Amino acid sequence: MHLLQVKLLCMISYIKKTLLKRCLEKHKTSREKKIISLEKARTIGILCQITDEESYKEVHTLFSKLQSHNRTAWLMAYIDKKEVPYYCLPQLSADYFSRKNLNWYGKPEFVQLNDFLDKDFDILIDFSRKDIPPLRYILSTSKAKLLVGANEYAQDLYDVFIKDETEPDCLKLLKIIHNYLLKLTGTCTA
C-alpha cells in the first residue's frame, strides 16, 4: 500500500469515529436513574460481544440464569464479523447483530435494536471488555434505570463501574455485580 492510501484510510477512520462520537453525544438519552439489586430487578438487559462459539455458550448460560426467578431478560450481542454465525440462535428476547447491521460510520441500525432501546430496563448490564462503538451507542441511548459494567472504555456511561483486574468470566462478573448492588441498596446481610 502506498503512503497516500494509508493516510487516506486513517483519515476516513478518524472521520467515522468523529461522526459516531457526535451521534452518541446528540442521541444520549436522559433517563430516570435508580439503584436496584439484581434480586428486585424484574427487567434486565444484557449487552455483550460474542467472539466464538464458546463465548456464545457462556453468554447463553448467563442469559438463561437471569431469565429465571420471575424476571424478563433481553440479550443484545454484537459479533464483529460480516454475518452472524450459525450457532447464534435468535430467540424472542435474544438478538445478535454484526457489522452488516451498522451504518457506514458504525451506528447500529435494525428493528430489534429500536425495540431494545425503547425498553425501560431496571438494569442494563454490559459484559463487553473492549472498545466497541456499537455497544457504546446502545449504552448511551438506553432508557435503563441502572447501567452497570466493567468495561473501562465505557466507564463514563455507567452508573456503576466494576473495576476488576482479573477480567472474570460472565458468571463471576455477575456475582461481583450482585454483591456490589446488594451493598449499594443496603440489603447485604454479610
Short mmCIF file of N, CA and C in Angstrom, two decimals:
data_model
loop_
_atom_site.label_atom_id
_atom_site.label_comp_id
_atom_site.label_asym_id
_atom_site.label_seq_id
_atom_site.Cartn_x
_atom_site.Cartn_y
_atom_site.Cartn_z
N MET A 1 0.83 -1.16 0.00
CA MET A 1 0.00 0.00 0.00
C MET A 1 0.89 1.25 0.00
N HIS A 2 0.49 2.20 -0.75
CA HIS A 2 1.24 3.45 -0.79
C HIS A 2 0.95 4.28 0.45
N LEU A 3 1.85 5.14 0.76
CA LEU A 3 1.71 6.01 1.92
C LEU A 3 0.44 6.86 1.84
N LEU A 4 0.12 7.32 0.63
CA LEU A 4 -1.08 8.13 0.44
C LEU A 4 -2.35 7.34 0.76
N GLN A 5 -2.39 6.06 0.37
CA GLN A 5 -3.55 5.21 0.66
C GLN A 5 -3.69 4.99 2.16
N VAL A 6 -2.58 4.78 2.84
CA VAL A 6 -2.62 4.58 4.29
C VAL A 6 -3.14 5.83 4.98
N LYS A 7 -2.66 6.99 4.56
CA LYS A 7 -3.12 8.25 5.15
C LYS A 7 -4.61 8.46 4.89
N LEU A 8 -5.06 8.12 3.70
CA LEU A 8 -6.47 8.25 3.36
C LEU A 8 -7.34 7.34 4.23
N LEU A 9 -6.89 6.09 4.42
CA LEU A 9 -7.64 5.16 5.27
C LEU A 9 -7.68 5.64 6.72
N CYS A 10 -6.58 6.19 7.20
CA CYS A 10 -6.55 6.74 8.56
C CYS A 10 -7.51 7.92 8.69
N MET A 11 -7.54 8.77 7.67
CA MET A 11 -8.42 9.93 7.70
C MET A 11 -9.89 9.49 7.68
N ILE A 12 -10.23 8.51 6.87
CA ILE A 12 -11.60 8.00 6.80
C ILE A 12 -12.00 7.39 8.15
N SER A 13 -11.09 6.63 8.75
CA SER A 13 -11.35 6.04 10.05
C SER A 13 -11.59 7.12 11.10
N TYR A 14 -10.80 8.16 11.08
CA TYR A 14 -10.96 9.28 12.01
C TYR A 14 -12.32 9.96 11.82
N ILE A 15 -12.70 10.17 10.58
CA ILE A 15 -14.00 10.80 10.27
C ILE A 15 -15.14 9.94 10.80
N LYS A 16 -15.06 8.62 10.59
CA LYS A 16 -16.11 7.71 11.08
C LYS A 16 -16.23 7.77 12.60
N LYS A 17 -15.08 7.72 13.29
CA LYS A 17 -15.10 7.78 14.75
C LYS A 17 -15.67 9.10 15.25
N THR A 18 -15.30 10.19 14.58
CA THR A 18 -15.79 11.51 14.98
C THR A 18 -17.30 11.60 14.78
N LEU A 19 -17.80 11.11 13.65
CA LEU A 19 -19.25 11.15 13.40
C LEU A 19 -20.01 10.29 14.40
N LEU A 20 -19.48 9.12 14.73
CA LEU A 20 -20.15 8.28 15.71
C LEU A 20 -20.13 8.94 17.09
N LYS A 21 -19.02 9.57 17.44
CA LYS A 21 -18.94 10.27 18.73
C LYS A 21 -19.98 11.39 18.80
N ARG A 22 -20.12 12.15 17.72
CA ARG A 22 -21.14 13.22 17.68
C ARG A 22 -22.53 12.64 17.79
N CYS A 23 -22.75 11.51 17.11
CA CYS A 23 -24.05 10.84 17.17
C CYS A 23 -24.35 10.40 18.60
N LEU A 24 -23.34 9.87 19.29
CA LEU A 24 -23.52 9.44 20.68
C LEU A 24 -23.89 10.62 21.57
N GLU A 25 -23.20 11.74 21.38
CA GLU A 25 -23.48 12.92 22.19
C GLU A 25 -24.87 13.47 21.90
N LYS A 26 -25.26 13.47 20.64
CA LYS A 26 -26.54 14.03 20.22
C LYS A 26 -27.72 13.18 20.71
N HIS A 27 -27.57 11.86 20.68
CA HIS A 27 -28.68 10.97 21.00
C HIS A 27 -28.66 10.43 22.43
N LYS A 28 -27.76 10.93 23.27
CA LYS A 28 -27.70 10.45 24.64
C LYS A 28 -29.06 10.70 25.32
N THR A 29 -29.58 9.66 25.91
CA THR A 29 -30.91 9.69 26.49
C THR A 29 -30.87 10.18 27.93
N SER A 30 -31.79 11.05 28.28
CA SER A 30 -31.94 11.39 29.69
C SER A 30 -32.87 10.33 30.26
N ARG A 31 -32.53 9.86 31.43
CA ARG A 31 -33.29 8.74 31.99
C ARG A 31 -33.42 8.88 33.48
N GLU A 32 -34.38 8.18 34.03
CA GLU A 32 -34.60 8.13 35.47
C GLU A 32 -33.64 7.10 36.05
N LYS A 33 -32.67 7.54 36.86
CA LYS A 33 -31.68 6.63 37.43
C LYS A 33 -32.16 6.12 38.78
N LYS A 34 -31.92 4.82 39.01
CA LYS A 34 -32.35 4.21 40.26
C LYS A 34 -31.47 3.00 40.54
N ILE A 35 -30.94 2.92 41.75
CA ILE A 35 -30.13 1.76 42.12
C ILE A 35 -31.06 0.68 42.63
N ILE A 36 -30.92 -0.49 42.07
CA ILE A 36 -31.76 -1.63 42.42
C ILE A 36 -30.90 -2.89 42.42
N SER A 37 -31.22 -3.82 43.29
CA SER A 37 -30.45 -5.07 43.34
C SER A 37 -30.93 -6.01 42.24
N LEU A 38 -30.08 -6.98 41.92
CA LEU A 38 -30.48 -7.98 40.92
C LEU A 38 -31.69 -8.78 41.39
N GLU A 39 -31.80 -8.99 42.69
CA GLU A 39 -32.92 -9.75 43.23
C GLU A 39 -34.26 -9.05 43.00
N LYS A 40 -34.25 -7.74 43.06
CA LYS A 40 -35.50 -6.98 42.92
C LYS A 40 -35.79 -6.57 41.47
N ALA A 41 -34.79 -6.64 40.62
CA ALA A 41 -34.98 -6.25 39.22
C ALA A 41 -35.91 -7.22 38.52
N ARG A 42 -36.88 -6.69 37.81
CA ARG A 42 -37.83 -7.51 37.05
C ARG A 42 -37.47 -7.54 35.56
N THR A 43 -36.80 -6.51 35.08
CA THR A 43 -36.38 -6.48 33.67
C THR A 43 -34.88 -6.20 33.61
N ILE A 44 -34.16 -7.07 32.92
CA ILE A 44 -32.70 -6.94 32.84
C ILE A 44 -32.27 -7.01 31.38
N GLY A 45 -31.51 -6.03 30.95
CA GLY A 45 -30.92 -6.03 29.62
C GLY A 45 -29.48 -6.50 29.73
N ILE A 46 -29.04 -7.24 28.74
CA ILE A 46 -27.68 -7.77 28.72
C ILE A 46 -27.02 -7.35 27.41
N LEU A 47 -25.87 -6.72 27.52
CA LEU A 47 -25.06 -6.35 26.36
C LEU A 47 -23.76 -7.14 26.41
N CYS A 48 -23.32 -7.63 25.27
CA CYS A 48 -22.05 -8.35 25.24
C CYS A 48 -21.54 -8.47 23.81
N GLN A 49 -20.33 -8.98 23.72
CA GLN A 49 -19.76 -9.31 22.42
C GLN A 49 -19.55 -10.81 22.37
N ILE A 50 -19.96 -11.42 21.28
CA ILE A 50 -19.73 -12.85 21.05
C ILE A 50 -18.52 -12.95 20.13
N THR A 51 -17.49 -13.68 20.56
CA THR A 51 -16.29 -13.81 19.74
C THR A 51 -16.17 -15.17 19.07
N ASP A 52 -16.75 -16.19 19.71
CA ASP A 52 -16.69 -17.55 19.17
C ASP A 52 -17.81 -18.37 19.79
N GLU A 53 -17.87 -19.65 19.42
CA GLU A 53 -18.95 -20.49 19.92
C GLU A 53 -18.88 -20.68 21.43
N GLU A 54 -17.68 -20.72 21.98
CA GLU A 54 -17.51 -20.87 23.42
C GLU A 54 -18.07 -19.65 24.17
N SER A 55 -17.80 -18.44 23.67
CA SER A 55 -18.34 -17.24 24.33
C SER A 55 -19.86 -17.20 24.19
N TYR A 56 -20.38 -17.72 23.06
CA TYR A 56 -21.84 -17.80 22.90
C TYR A 56 -22.45 -18.68 23.98
N LYS A 57 -21.84 -19.84 24.23
CA LYS A 57 -22.36 -20.77 25.24
C LYS A 57 -22.31 -20.14 26.63
N GLU A 58 -21.22 -19.43 26.93
CA GLU A 58 -21.08 -18.77 28.23
C GLU A 58 -22.18 -17.72 28.41
N VAL A 59 -22.39 -16.90 27.39
CA VAL A 59 -23.41 -15.85 27.47
C VAL A 59 -24.80 -16.45 27.53
N HIS A 60 -25.04 -17.51 26.78
CA HIS A 60 -26.37 -18.13 26.80
C HIS A 60 -26.68 -18.73 28.17
N THR A 61 -25.68 -19.30 28.83
CA THR A 61 -25.86 -19.83 30.19
C THR A 61 -26.24 -18.70 31.14
N LEU A 62 -25.52 -17.61 31.05
CA LEU A 62 -25.81 -16.42 31.86
C LEU A 62 -27.22 -15.89 31.59
N PHE A 63 -27.57 -15.79 30.31
CA PHE A 63 -28.88 -15.31 29.89
C PHE A 63 -29.99 -16.18 30.48
N SER A 64 -29.81 -17.49 30.40
CA SER A 64 -30.81 -18.43 30.95
C SER A 64 -30.93 -18.26 32.46
N LYS A 65 -29.80 -18.06 33.13
CA LYS A 65 -29.81 -17.87 34.59
C LYS A 65 -30.57 -16.61 34.97
N LEU A 66 -30.37 -15.53 34.22
CA LEU A 66 -31.05 -14.27 34.54
C LEU A 66 -32.54 -14.30 34.22
N GLN A 67 -32.95 -15.16 33.29
CA GLN A 67 -34.37 -15.24 32.94
C GLN A 67 -35.20 -15.93 34.01
N SER A 68 -34.55 -16.68 34.88
CA SER A 68 -35.30 -17.38 35.91
C SER A 68 -35.74 -16.40 37.00
N HIS A 69 -36.44 -16.90 37.98
CA HIS A 69 -36.89 -16.12 39.13
C HIS A 69 -37.86 -14.99 38.76
N ASN A 70 -38.79 -15.28 37.88
CA ASN A 70 -39.86 -14.34 37.52
C ASN A 70 -39.33 -13.01 36.98
N ARG A 71 -38.28 -13.08 36.17
CA ARG A 71 -37.66 -11.90 35.56
C ARG A 71 -37.75 -12.01 34.05
N THR A 72 -37.66 -10.86 33.42
CA THR A 72 -37.54 -10.81 31.97
C THR A 72 -36.13 -10.34 31.65
N ALA A 73 -35.42 -11.10 30.85
CA ALA A 73 -34.08 -10.70 30.42
C ALA A 73 -34.08 -10.60 28.90
N TRP A 74 -33.32 -9.66 28.39
CA TRP A 74 -33.21 -9.46 26.95
C TRP A 74 -31.74 -9.30 26.62
N LEU A 75 -31.27 -10.14 25.73
CA LEU A 75 -29.87 -10.17 25.34
C LEU A 75 -29.68 -9.45 24.01
N MET A 76 -28.69 -8.57 23.96
CA MET A 76 -28.31 -7.91 22.71
C MET A 76 -26.80 -8.12 22.56
N ALA A 77 -26.41 -8.94 21.59
CA ALA A 77 -25.00 -9.31 21.45
C ALA A 77 -24.45 -8.89 20.09
N TYR A 78 -23.23 -8.36 20.12
CA TYR A 78 -22.54 -7.94 18.90
C TYR A 78 -21.50 -8.97 18.51
N ILE A 79 -21.45 -9.28 17.22
CA ILE A 79 -20.45 -10.17 16.65
C ILE A 79 -19.67 -9.36 15.63
N ASP A 80 -18.37 -9.19 15.85
CA ASP A 80 -17.55 -8.37 14.97
C ASP A 80 -17.14 -9.15 13.72
N LYS A 81 -18.14 -9.55 12.96
CA LYS A 81 -17.95 -10.26 11.69
C LYS A 81 -18.96 -9.71 10.71
N LYS A 82 -18.81 -10.10 9.46
CA LYS A 82 -19.73 -9.61 8.44
C LYS A 82 -21.14 -10.15 8.65
N GLU A 83 -21.25 -11.39 9.07
CA GLU A 83 -22.55 -12.04 9.28
C GLU A 83 -22.60 -12.65 10.68
N VAL A 84 -23.80 -12.83 11.21
CA VAL A 84 -23.99 -13.52 12.48
C VAL A 84 -23.76 -15.01 12.23
N PRO A 85 -22.91 -15.67 13.02
CA PRO A 85 -22.62 -17.09 12.81
C PRO A 85 -23.83 -17.99 13.05
N TYR A 86 -23.76 -19.17 12.51
CA TYR A 86 -24.86 -20.13 12.57
C TYR A 86 -25.22 -20.54 14.00
N TYR A 87 -24.26 -20.54 14.92
CA TYR A 87 -24.52 -21.02 16.27
C TYR A 87 -25.25 -19.98 17.14
N CYS A 88 -25.36 -18.76 16.70
CA CYS A 88 -26.10 -17.73 17.43
C CYS A 88 -27.57 -17.82 17.05
N LEU A 89 -28.31 -18.54 17.84
CA LEU A 89 -29.71 -18.79 17.54
C LEU A 89 -30.58 -17.67 18.11
N PRO A 90 -31.21 -16.88 17.23
CA PRO A 90 -32.07 -15.81 17.74
C PRO A 90 -33.29 -16.39 18.45
N GLN A 91 -33.68 -15.73 19.51
CA GLN A 91 -34.85 -16.12 20.28
C GLN A 91 -35.73 -14.89 20.42
N LEU A 92 -36.85 -15.06 21.07
CA LEU A 92 -37.78 -13.96 21.26
C LEU A 92 -37.11 -12.78 21.97
N SER A 93 -36.26 -13.07 22.96
CA SER A 93 -35.61 -11.99 23.71
C SER A 93 -34.08 -12.12 23.68
N ALA A 94 -33.56 -12.64 22.58
CA ALA A 94 -32.11 -12.70 22.38
C ALA A 94 -31.82 -12.33 20.93
N ASP A 95 -31.14 -11.21 20.74
CA ASP A 95 -30.84 -10.74 19.40
C ASP A 95 -29.34 -10.59 19.22
N TYR A 96 -28.91 -10.84 18.00
CA TYR A 96 -27.49 -10.78 17.64
C TYR A 96 -27.35 -9.89 16.42
N PHE A 97 -26.29 -9.09 16.40
CA PHE A 97 -26.07 -8.27 15.23
C PHE A 97 -24.59 -8.24 14.89
N SER A 98 -24.31 -7.92 13.64
CA SER A 98 -22.94 -7.95 13.12
C SER A 98 -22.65 -6.64 12.39
N ARG A 99 -21.49 -6.57 11.75
CA ARG A 99 -21.12 -5.36 11.01
C ARG A 99 -22.13 -5.05 9.91
N LYS A 100 -22.82 -6.06 9.45
CA LYS A 100 -23.84 -5.88 8.41
C LYS A 100 -24.97 -4.95 8.89
N ASN A 101 -25.18 -4.90 10.21
CA ASN A 101 -26.24 -4.09 10.80
C ASN A 101 -25.80 -2.70 11.22
N LEU A 102 -24.58 -2.30 10.82
CA LEU A 102 -24.06 -0.98 11.16
C LEU A 102 -24.10 -0.08 9.94
N ASN A 103 -24.35 1.22 10.18
CA ASN A 103 -24.27 2.13 9.04
C ASN A 103 -22.79 2.40 8.75
N TRP A 104 -22.49 3.27 7.82
CA TRP A 104 -21.10 3.39 7.35
C TRP A 104 -20.15 3.94 8.40
N TYR A 105 -20.67 4.66 9.42
CA TYR A 105 -19.76 5.14 10.46
C TYR A 105 -19.88 4.37 11.77
N GLY A 106 -20.61 3.25 11.78
CA GLY A 106 -20.60 2.35 12.92
C GLY A 106 -21.80 2.38 13.84
N LYS A 107 -22.85 3.13 13.49
CA LYS A 107 -24.05 3.17 14.31
C LYS A 107 -24.93 1.96 13.98
N PRO A 108 -25.35 1.19 14.98
CA PRO A 108 -26.21 0.04 14.70
C PRO A 108 -27.61 0.50 14.29
N GLU A 109 -28.14 -0.15 13.26
CA GLU A 109 -29.47 0.20 12.75
C GLU A 109 -30.20 -1.07 12.34
N PHE A 110 -31.14 -1.49 13.17
CA PHE A 110 -32.03 -2.61 12.83
C PHE A 110 -33.21 -2.58 13.78
N VAL A 111 -34.31 -3.18 13.38
CA VAL A 111 -35.59 -3.07 14.09
C VAL A 111 -35.50 -3.56 15.54
N GLN A 112 -34.87 -4.71 15.76
CA GLN A 112 -34.81 -5.26 17.11
C GLN A 112 -34.09 -4.32 18.07
N LEU A 113 -33.11 -3.57 17.57
CA LEU A 113 -32.39 -2.64 18.43
C LEU A 113 -33.32 -1.51 18.89
N ASN A 114 -34.15 -1.02 18.00
CA ASN A 114 -35.10 0.03 18.38
C ASN A 114 -36.02 -0.46 19.50
N ASP A 115 -36.48 -1.70 19.41
CA ASP A 115 -37.32 -2.28 20.47
C ASP A 115 -36.53 -2.39 21.77
N PHE A 116 -35.26 -2.80 21.68
CA PHE A 116 -34.40 -2.93 22.86
C PHE A 116 -34.20 -1.57 23.52
N LEU A 117 -33.94 -0.55 22.72
CA LEU A 117 -33.70 0.79 23.26
C LEU A 117 -34.97 1.41 23.85
N ASP A 118 -36.13 1.02 23.37
CA ASP A 118 -37.39 1.53 23.91
C ASP A 118 -37.75 0.91 25.25
N LYS A 119 -37.11 -0.20 25.58
CA LYS A 119 -37.42 -0.92 26.82
C LYS A 119 -36.82 -0.18 28.02
N ASP A 120 -37.61 0.01 29.04
CA ASP A 120 -37.18 0.69 30.25
C ASP A 120 -36.70 -0.36 31.26
N PHE A 121 -35.50 -0.89 31.04
CA PHE A 121 -34.95 -1.94 31.91
C PHE A 121 -34.70 -1.41 33.32
N ASP A 122 -34.86 -2.29 34.30
CA ASP A 122 -34.45 -1.95 35.66
C ASP A 122 -32.92 -1.86 35.70
N ILE A 123 -32.27 -2.82 35.06
CA ILE A 123 -30.81 -2.87 35.00
C ILE A 123 -30.37 -3.26 33.59
N LEU A 124 -29.36 -2.59 33.08
CA LEU A 124 -28.71 -2.98 31.83
C LEU A 124 -27.26 -3.29 32.18
N ILE A 125 -26.85 -4.54 31.96
CA ILE A 125 -25.50 -4.99 32.30
C ILE A 125 -24.69 -5.17 31.02
N ASP A 126 -23.53 -4.53 30.99
CA ASP A 126 -22.62 -4.63 29.85
C ASP A 126 -21.50 -5.59 30.23
N PHE A 127 -21.40 -6.71 29.51
CA PHE A 127 -20.37 -7.71 29.77
C PHE A 127 -19.19 -7.59 28.80
N SER A 128 -19.19 -6.57 27.94
CA SER A 128 -18.09 -6.42 26.99
C SER A 128 -16.84 -5.92 27.71
N ARG A 129 -15.67 -6.15 27.10
CA ARG A 129 -14.40 -5.75 27.70
C ARG A 129 -13.55 -4.88 26.77
N LYS A 130 -13.98 -4.75 25.51
CA LYS A 130 -13.21 -3.98 24.53
C LYS A 130 -13.98 -2.71 24.16
N ASP A 131 -13.29 -1.80 23.47
CA ASP A 131 -13.94 -0.59 22.98
C ASP A 131 -14.74 -0.95 21.73
N ILE A 132 -16.05 -1.08 21.89
CA ILE A 132 -16.93 -1.49 20.81
C ILE A 132 -17.96 -0.38 20.59
N PRO A 133 -17.72 0.49 19.60
CA PRO A 133 -18.60 1.64 19.38
C PRO A 133 -20.09 1.31 19.29
N PRO A 134 -20.51 0.22 18.61
CA PRO A 134 -21.95 -0.05 18.57
C PRO A 134 -22.55 -0.30 19.97
N LEU A 135 -21.79 -0.93 20.85
CA LEU A 135 -22.29 -1.17 22.21
C LEU A 135 -22.28 0.13 23.03
N ARG A 136 -21.31 0.99 22.77
CA ARG A 136 -21.29 2.31 23.43
C ARG A 136 -22.53 3.11 23.01
N TYR A 137 -22.90 3.00 21.74
CA TYR A 137 -24.10 3.68 21.26
C TYR A 137 -25.34 3.19 22.02
N ILE A 138 -25.45 1.88 22.19
CA ILE A 138 -26.60 1.31 22.90
C ILE A 138 -26.62 1.79 24.35
N LEU A 139 -25.46 1.78 25.00
CA LEU A 139 -25.39 2.25 26.39
C LEU A 139 -25.81 3.72 26.51
N SER A 140 -25.36 4.54 25.58
CA SER A 140 -25.65 5.97 25.69
C SER A 140 -27.10 6.32 25.34
N THR A 141 -27.79 5.46 24.63
CA THR A 141 -29.17 5.75 24.24
C THR A 141 -30.21 4.91 24.99
N SER A 142 -29.75 4.06 25.89
CA SER A 142 -30.66 3.21 26.65
C SER A 142 -31.47 4.03 27.65
N LYS A 143 -32.68 3.55 27.94
CA LYS A 143 -33.55 4.18 28.93
C LYS A 143 -33.49 3.44 30.28
N ALA A 144 -32.55 2.51 30.40
CA ALA A 144 -32.44 1.70 31.62
C ALA A 144 -32.24 2.58 32.85
N LYS A 145 -32.81 2.14 33.96
CA LYS A 145 -32.68 2.90 35.20
C LYS A 145 -31.28 2.79 35.80
N LEU A 146 -30.59 1.67 35.52
CA LEU A 146 -29.26 1.45 36.07
C LEU A 146 -28.37 0.80 35.01
N LEU A 147 -27.25 1.44 34.71
CA LEU A 147 -26.27 0.90 33.76
C LEU A 147 -25.06 0.41 34.55
N VAL A 148 -24.72 -0.87 34.39
CA VAL A 148 -23.63 -1.48 35.13
C VAL A 148 -22.70 -2.19 34.16
N GLY A 149 -21.39 -2.11 34.43
CA GLY A 149 -20.44 -2.82 33.60
C GLY A 149 -19.03 -2.72 34.13
N ALA A 150 -18.13 -3.45 33.49
CA ALA A 150 -16.73 -3.49 33.90
C ALA A 150 -15.80 -3.11 32.76
N ASN A 151 -16.34 -2.51 31.72
CA ASN A 151 -15.55 -2.15 30.55
C ASN A 151 -14.96 -0.75 30.76
N GLU A 152 -13.65 -0.67 30.89
CA GLU A 152 -13.00 0.63 31.15
C GLU A 152 -13.24 1.62 30.03
N TYR A 153 -13.50 1.14 28.80
CA TYR A 153 -13.73 2.03 27.67
C TYR A 153 -15.11 2.69 27.73
N ALA A 154 -16.01 2.13 28.53
CA ALA A 154 -17.36 2.67 28.62
C ALA A 154 -17.70 3.16 30.03
N GLN A 155 -16.70 3.26 30.89
CA GLN A 155 -16.98 3.59 32.29
C GLN A 155 -17.66 4.94 32.46
N ASP A 156 -17.46 5.85 31.52
CA ASP A 156 -18.13 7.15 31.61
C ASP A 156 -19.64 7.06 31.37
N LEU A 157 -20.09 5.94 30.83
CA LEU A 157 -21.52 5.76 30.53
C LEU A 157 -22.25 5.01 31.65
N TYR A 158 -21.51 4.34 32.51
CA TYR A 158 -22.12 3.52 33.57
C TYR A 158 -22.55 4.36 34.76
N ASP A 159 -23.57 3.85 35.46
CA ASP A 159 -23.92 4.38 36.76
C ASP A 159 -23.08 3.69 37.83
N VAL A 160 -22.80 2.41 37.61
CA VAL A 160 -21.94 1.63 38.50
C VAL A 160 -20.88 0.95 37.64
N PHE A 161 -19.62 1.33 37.88
CA PHE A 161 -18.48 0.74 37.16
C PHE A 161 -17.78 -0.24 38.09
N ILE A 162 -17.63 -1.48 37.64
CA ILE A 162 -16.97 -2.51 38.42
C ILE A 162 -15.54 -2.64 37.90
N LYS A 163 -14.59 -2.30 38.74
CA LYS A 163 -13.18 -2.40 38.34
C LYS A 163 -12.64 -3.71 38.89
N ASP A 164 -12.25 -4.61 37.99
CA ASP A 164 -11.70 -5.89 38.39
C ASP A 164 -10.57 -6.24 37.44
N GLU A 165 -9.37 -6.27 37.96
CA GLU A 165 -8.17 -6.51 37.14
C GLU A 165 -8.11 -7.94 36.60
N THR A 166 -8.83 -8.88 37.22
CA THR A 166 -8.71 -10.28 36.84
C THR A 166 -9.51 -10.63 35.58
N GLU A 167 -10.36 -9.72 35.12
CA GLU A 167 -11.26 -9.96 33.99
C GLU A 167 -11.98 -11.31 34.13
N PRO A 168 -12.89 -11.39 35.10
CA PRO A 168 -13.61 -12.65 35.33
C PRO A 168 -14.55 -12.98 34.17
N ASP A 169 -14.93 -14.27 34.10
CA ASP A 169 -15.91 -14.64 33.08
C ASP A 169 -17.26 -14.04 33.45
N CYS A 170 -18.22 -14.20 32.58
CA CYS A 170 -19.53 -13.54 32.76
C CYS A 170 -20.22 -13.92 34.06
N LEU A 171 -20.19 -15.19 34.42
CA LEU A 171 -20.88 -15.62 35.64
C LEU A 171 -20.21 -15.04 36.89
N LYS A 172 -18.87 -15.01 36.91
CA LYS A 172 -18.17 -14.43 38.06
C LYS A 172 -18.43 -12.93 38.13
N LEU A 173 -18.43 -12.27 36.97
CA LEU A 173 -18.72 -10.83 36.95
C LEU A 173 -20.14 -10.56 37.45
N LEU A 174 -21.09 -11.42 37.08
CA LEU A 174 -22.47 -11.27 37.55
C LEU A 174 -22.53 -11.37 39.07
N LYS A 175 -21.77 -12.30 39.65
CA LYS A 175 -21.73 -12.44 41.11
C LYS A 175 -21.15 -11.18 41.76
N ILE A 176 -20.10 -10.62 41.16
CA ILE A 176 -19.49 -9.40 41.68
C ILE A 176 -20.50 -8.25 41.62
N ILE A 177 -21.19 -8.14 40.48
CA ILE A 177 -22.22 -7.09 40.32
C ILE A 177 -23.32 -7.28 41.35
N HIS A 178 -23.75 -8.52 41.53
CA HIS A 178 -24.80 -8.83 42.51
C HIS A 178 -24.38 -8.36 43.90
N ASN A 179 -23.15 -8.67 44.30
CA ASN A 179 -22.67 -8.27 45.63
C ASN A 179 -22.58 -6.75 45.77
N TYR A 180 -22.07 -6.07 44.75
CA TYR A 180 -21.98 -4.61 44.80
C TYR A 180 -23.36 -3.98 44.91
N LEU A 181 -24.31 -4.46 44.12
CA LEU A 181 -25.65 -3.88 44.15
C LEU A 181 -26.34 -4.15 45.48
N LEU A 182 -26.09 -5.28 46.08
CA LEU A 182 -26.63 -5.56 47.43
C LEU A 182 -26.09 -4.54 48.43
N LYS A 183 -24.80 -4.26 48.33
CA LYS A 183 -24.19 -3.28 49.25
C LYS A 183 -24.74 -1.88 49.00
N LEU A 184 -24.87 -1.52 47.72
CA LEU A 184 -25.36 -0.18 47.39
C LEU A 184 -26.81 0.04 47.80
N THR A 185 -27.61 -1.01 47.75
CA THR A 185 -29.02 -0.88 48.12
C THR A 185 -29.24 -1.09 49.62
N GLY A 186 -28.19 -1.49 50.33
CA GLY A 186 -28.30 -1.69 51.78
C GLY A 186 -28.98 -2.98 52.16
N THR A 187 -29.04 -3.94 51.22
CA THR A 187 -29.70 -5.22 51.52
C THR A 187 -28.70 -6.34 51.73
N CYS A 188 -27.43 -6.00 51.84
CA CYS A 188 -26.39 -7.01 52.06
C CYS A 188 -26.46 -7.50 53.50
N THR A 189 -26.48 -8.80 53.67
CA THR A 189 -26.59 -9.37 55.01
C THR A 189 -25.23 -9.71 55.61
N ALA A 190 -24.18 -9.70 54.80
CA ALA A 190 -22.85 -10.07 55.32
C ALA A 190 -22.04 -8.86 55.69
#
